[in-house]
PDB file of C-alpha atoms and ligand atoms in Angstrom:
ATOM      1  CA  MET A  16      34.285   9.054 -23.348  1.00 67.00           C
ATOM      2  CA  SER A  17      34.528   6.619 -26.255  1.00 78.00           C
ATOM      3  CA  ASP A  18      31.339   7.935 -27.863  1.00 94.00           C
ATOM      4  CA  CYS A  19      32.502  11.573 -27.839  1.00 98.00           C
ATOM      5  CA  LEU A  20      33.660  12.771 -31.286  1.00 98.00           C
ATOM      6  CA  PHE A  21      36.390  15.062 -29.955  1.00 98.00           C
ATOM      7  CA  CYS A  22      37.634  12.429 -27.484  1.00 98.00           C
ATOM      8  CA  ARG A  23      37.884  10.140 -30.502  1.00 98.00           C
ATOM      9  CA  ILE A  24      39.851  12.817 -32.381  1.00 98.00           C
ATOM     10  CA  LEU A  25      42.173  13.067 -29.350  1.00 98.00           C
ATOM     11  CA  ALA A  26      42.603   9.287 -29.411  1.00 97.00           C
ATOM     12  CA  GLY A  27      43.495   9.412 -33.120  1.00 97.00           C
ATOM     13  CA  GLU A  28      40.446   7.299 -34.010  1.00 97.00           C
ATOM     14  CA  VAL A  29      38.980  10.125 -36.114  1.00 98.00           C
ATOM     15  CA  PRO A  30      41.415  12.047 -38.340  1.00 98.00           C
ATOM     16  CA  SER A  31      41.978  15.763 -37.849  1.00 98.00           C
ATOM     17  CA  THR A  32      44.356  18.405 -39.157  1.00 98.00           C
ATOM     18  CA  GLU A  33      46.533  19.350 -36.211  1.00 98.00           C
ATOM     19  CA  VAL A  34      47.387  23.004 -35.744  1.00 98.00           C
ATOM     20  CA  HIS A  35      48.745  23.130 -32.191  1.00 98.00           C
ATOM     21  CA  SER A  36      49.275  20.802 -29.271  1.00 98.00           C
ATOM     22  CA  THR A  37      50.164  21.230 -25.590  1.00 98.00           C
ATOM     23  CA  GLU A  38      50.167  19.015 -22.519  1.00 98.00           C
ATOM     24  CA  ARG A  39      46.518  19.796 -21.749  1.00 98.00           C
ATOM     25  CA  THR A  40      45.158  21.014 -25.106  1.00 98.00           C
ATOM     26  CA  TYR A  41      44.875  20.074 -28.764  1.00 99.00           C
ATOM     27  CA  ALA A  42      43.857  22.259 -31.708  1.00 99.00           C
ATOM     28  CA  PHE A  43      42.743  21.296 -35.199  1.00 99.00           C
ATOM     29  CA  ARG A  44      41.034  22.857 -38.222  1.00 98.00           C
ATOM     30  CA  ASP A  45      37.249  22.989 -38.230  1.00 98.00           C
ATOM     31  CA  ILE A  46      35.896  20.611 -40.884  1.00 98.00           C
ATOM     32  CA  ASN A  47      33.430  23.303 -42.048  1.00 98.00           C
ATOM     33  CA  PRO A  48      35.352  26.570 -41.719  1.00 98.00           C
ATOM     34  CA  GLY A  49      33.411  29.817 -41.437  1.00 97.00           C
ATOM     35  CA  ALA A  50      36.454  31.997 -42.174  1.00 98.00           C
ATOM     36  CA  PRO A  51      39.982  31.618 -43.635  1.00 98.00           C
ATOM     37  CA  THR A  52      41.171  30.633 -40.143  1.00 98.00           C
ATOM     38  CA  HIS A  53      38.757  28.470 -38.169  1.00 98.00           C
ATOM     39  CA  VAL A  54      40.483  26.355 -35.553  1.00 99.00           C
ATOM     40  CA  LEU A  55      39.027  24.468 -32.592  1.00 99.00           C
ATOM     41  CA  VAL A  56      41.017  24.365 -29.349  1.00 99.00           C
ATOM     42  CA  ILE A  57      39.936  21.557 -27.028  1.00 99.00           C
ATOM     43  CA  PRO A  58      41.016  20.312 -23.614  1.00 98.00           C
ATOM     44  CA  ARG A  59      42.459  16.788 -23.560  1.00 98.00           C
ATOM     45  CA  GLN A  60      40.187  16.076 -20.606  1.00 98.00           C
ATOM     46  CA  HIS A  61      36.499  15.704 -21.388  1.00 98.00           C
ATOM     47  CA  ILE A  62      34.601  18.806 -20.225  1.00 98.00           C
ATOM     48  CA  GLU A  63      31.092  19.022 -21.657  1.00 97.00           C
ATOM     49  CA  ASN A  64      30.824  22.740 -22.398  1.00 98.00           C
ATOM     50  CA  ALA A  65      31.563  26.219 -21.050  1.00 98.00           C
ATOM     51  CA  ALA A  66      28.584  25.984 -18.697  1.00 98.00           C
ATOM     52  CA  THR A  67      30.064  22.962 -16.927  1.00 98.00           C
ATOM     53  CA  VAL A  68      33.457  24.570 -16.306  1.00 98.00           C
ATOM     54  CA  GLU A  69      34.401  24.697 -12.622  1.00 98.00           C
ATOM     55  CA  PRO A  70      37.118  26.650 -10.779  1.00 97.00           C
ATOM     56  CA  ASP A  71      39.467  23.666 -10.786  1.00 97.00           C
ATOM     57  CA  HIS A  72      39.482  23.791 -14.599  1.00 98.00           C
ATOM     58  CA  GLY A  73      41.337  27.115 -14.383  1.00 98.00           C
ATOM     59  CA  GLU A  74      44.675  25.778 -15.554  1.00 98.00           C
ATOM     60  CA  VAL A  75      43.392  24.045 -18.661  1.00 98.00           C
ATOM     61  CA  LEU A  76      41.191  27.035 -19.524  1.00 98.00           C
ATOM     62  CA  ALA A  77      44.189  29.358 -19.351  1.00 98.00           C
ATOM     63  CA  GLU A  78      46.172  26.921 -21.502  1.00 98.00           C
ATOM     64  CA  MET A  79      43.371  27.003 -24.097  1.00 98.00           C
ATOM     65  CA  LEU A  80      43.522  30.800 -24.259  1.00 98.00           C
ATOM     66  CA  VAL A  81      47.315  30.824 -24.557  1.00 98.00           C
ATOM     67  CA  ALA A  82      47.005  28.213 -27.323  1.00 98.00           C
ATOM     68  CA  ALA A  83      44.462  30.431 -29.111  1.00 98.00           C
ATOM     69  CA  ARG A  84      46.858  33.393 -29.001  1.00 98.00           C
ATOM     70  CA  ASP A  85      49.762  31.269 -30.276  1.00 98.00           C
ATOM     71  CA  ILE A  86      47.554  29.941 -33.083  1.00 98.00           C
ATOM     72  CA  ALA A  87      46.456  33.476 -34.015  1.00 98.00           C
ATOM     73  CA  ARG A  88      50.108  34.498 -34.262  1.00 98.00           C
ATOM     74  CA  ALA A  89      51.033  31.448 -36.332  1.00 98.00           C
ATOM     75  CA  GLU A  90      48.058  32.024 -38.656  1.00 98.00           C
ATOM     76  CA  GLY A  91      49.048  35.674 -39.140  1.00 98.00           C
ATOM     77  CA  ILE A  92      45.777  37.061 -37.748  1.00 98.00           C
ATOM     78  CA  HIS A  93      46.970  38.219 -34.330  1.00 98.00           C
ATOM     79  CA  ASP A  94      47.477  41.841 -35.320  1.00 98.00           C
ATOM     80  CA  ARG A  95      44.277  42.202 -37.395  1.00 97.00           C
ATOM     81  CA  GLY A  96      42.170  40.532 -34.740  1.00 98.00           C
ATOM     82  CA  TYR A  97      40.140  37.385 -34.397  1.00 98.00           C
ATOM     83  CA  ARG A  98      37.141  36.027 -32.545  1.00 98.00           C
ATOM     84  CA  LEU A  99      37.067  33.459 -29.733  1.00 98.00           C
ATOM     85  CA  VAL A 100      33.733  31.679 -29.259  1.00 98.00           C
ATOM     86  CA  PHE A 101      32.300  29.094 -26.894  1.00 98.00           C
ATOM     87  CA  ASN A 102      28.854  27.972 -28.032  1.00 98.00           C
ATOM     88  CA  VAL A 103      26.564  26.724 -25.280  1.00 98.00           C
ATOM     89  CA  GLY A 104      23.198  25.084 -25.850  1.00 96.00           C
ATOM     90  CA  GLU A 105      20.616  24.652 -28.533  1.00 95.00           C
ATOM     91  CA  ASP A 106      20.105  28.274 -29.632  1.00 96.00           C
ATOM     92  CA  THR A 107      23.777  28.509 -30.640  1.00 96.00           C
ATOM     93  CA  GLY A 108      23.723  25.291 -32.638  1.00 94.00           C
ATOM     94  CA  ASN A 109      26.253  23.732 -30.220  1.00 95.00           C
ATOM     95  CA  SER A 110      26.667  20.297 -31.755  1.00 95.00           C
ATOM     96  CA  VAL A 111      29.631  18.558 -30.102  1.00 97.00           C
ATOM     97  CA  PRO A 112      29.394  18.031 -26.323  1.00 97.00           C
ATOM     98  CA  HIS A 113      33.141  18.394 -25.657  1.00 98.00           C
ATOM     99  CA  LEU A 114      34.328  21.905 -24.763  1.00 98.00           C
ATOM    100  CA  HIS A 115      35.866  23.675 -27.759  1.00 98.00           C
ATOM    101  CA  LEU A 116      37.058  27.205 -28.306  1.00 98.00           C
ATOM    102  CA  HIS A 117      36.519  28.467 -31.845  1.00 98.00           C
ATOM    103  CA  VAL A 118      39.386  30.639 -33.105  1.00 98.00           C
ATOM    104  CA  ILE A 119      37.993  32.494 -36.105  1.00 98.00           C
ATOM    105  CA  GLY A 120      39.648  35.138 -38.264  1.00 98.00           C
ATOM    106  CA  GLY A 121      41.282  36.133 -41.521  1.00 98.00           C
ATOM    107  CA  ARG A 122      38.379  38.283 -42.709  1.00 98.00           C
ATOM    108  CA  LYS A 123      36.139  41.045 -41.334  1.00 97.00           C
ATOM    109  CA  LEU A 124      33.667  39.438 -38.928  1.00 97.00           C
ATOM    110  CA  GLY A 125      30.248  40.986 -38.462  1.00 96.00           C
ATOM    111  CA  TRP A 126      28.907  41.945 -35.065  1.00 97.00           C
ATOM    112  CA  PRO A 127      26.577  40.905 -33.605  1.00 95.00           C
ATOM    113  CA  PRO A 128      26.995  37.414 -35.077  1.00 91.00           C
ATOM    114  CA  GLY A 129      24.031  36.084 -37.040  1.00 83.00           C
TER     115      GLY A 129
HETATM  116  P1  LIG B 203      29.743  23.905 -32.139  1.00 61.39           P
HETATM  117  O1  LIG B 203      28.649  24.275 -33.079  1.00 61.39           O
HETATM  118  O2  LIG B 203      29.413  22.690 -31.311  1.00 61.39           O
HETATM  119  O3  LIG B 203      30.224  25.051 -31.310  1.00 61.39           O
HETATM  120  O4  LIG B 203      30.977  23.566 -33.050  1.00 61.39           O
HETATM  121  C1  LIG B 203      31.299  22.287 -33.453  1.00 61.39           C
HETATM  122  C2  LIG B 203      32.246  22.468 -34.621  1.00 61.39           C
HETATM  123  O5  LIG B 203      32.873  21.233 -34.872  1.00 61.39           O
HETATM  124  C3  LIG B 203      31.549  22.889 -35.906  1.00 61.39           C
HETATM  125  O6  LIG B 203      32.074  24.138 -36.344  1.00 61.39           O
HETATM  126  C4  LIG B 203      31.831  21.750 -36.875  1.00 61.39           C
HETATM  127  O7  LIG B 203      32.095  22.199 -38.187  1.00 61.39           O
HETATM  128  C5  LIG B 203      33.041  21.082 -36.264  1.00 61.39           C
HETATM  129  N1  LIG B 203      33.115  19.657 -36.494  1.00 61.39           N
HETATM  130  C6  LIG B 203      32.109  18.749 -36.350  1.00 61.39           C
HETATM  131  N2  LIG B 203      32.556  17.510 -36.613  1.00 61.39           N
HETATM  132  C7  LIG B 203      33.881  17.646 -36.909  1.00 61.39           C
HETATM  133  C8  LIG B 203      34.896  16.714 -37.274  1.00 61.39           C
HETATM  134  O8  LIG B 203      34.697  15.494 -37.367  1.00 61.39           O
HETATM  135  N3  LIG B 203      36.136  17.210 -37.524  1.00 61.39           N
HETATM  136  C9  LIG B 203      36.411  18.543 -37.434  1.00 61.39           C
HETATM  137  N4  LIG B 203      37.664  18.941 -37.707  1.00 61.39           N
HETATM  138  N5  LIG B 203      35.484  19.459 -37.085  1.00 61.39           N
HETATM  139  C10 LIG B 203      34.238  19.002 -36.840  1.00 61.39           C
HETATM  140 ZN1  LIG B 204      35.030  14.272 -25.148  1.00 61.39          ZN
END
């Protein structure tokens, strides 16, 4: 997917600040952070969004969640808590059509989100 921004980040064509990397996942800092920690965990394979996930994506999905936990520990927010978000569709402002898990924390987060 040469026209996909996050595939281009994976290819090193667009710079990013790496936070974590595994065989099937990559994580980098959000360019417009909404909290002291705001990291995006993405699969190395192109999956459009959480609504297009299928059962055979199970392994990479689990790897994304394990990555998120490891990132939370490394960022020092694991014990205080953090939020994991998949945005899907227009009403959420979902802007990049490559699955990404937001890992957000480091301050009190309101609920429900705005
Ligand atoms: P979405 O709204 O689609 O769930 O989240 C997309 C996220 O990607 C946004 O939080 C936005 O700030 C971030 N983003 C968009 N373009 C770039 C980029 O080129 N680099 C990085 N690091 N983050 C980006
Ligand atoms: Zn992609």
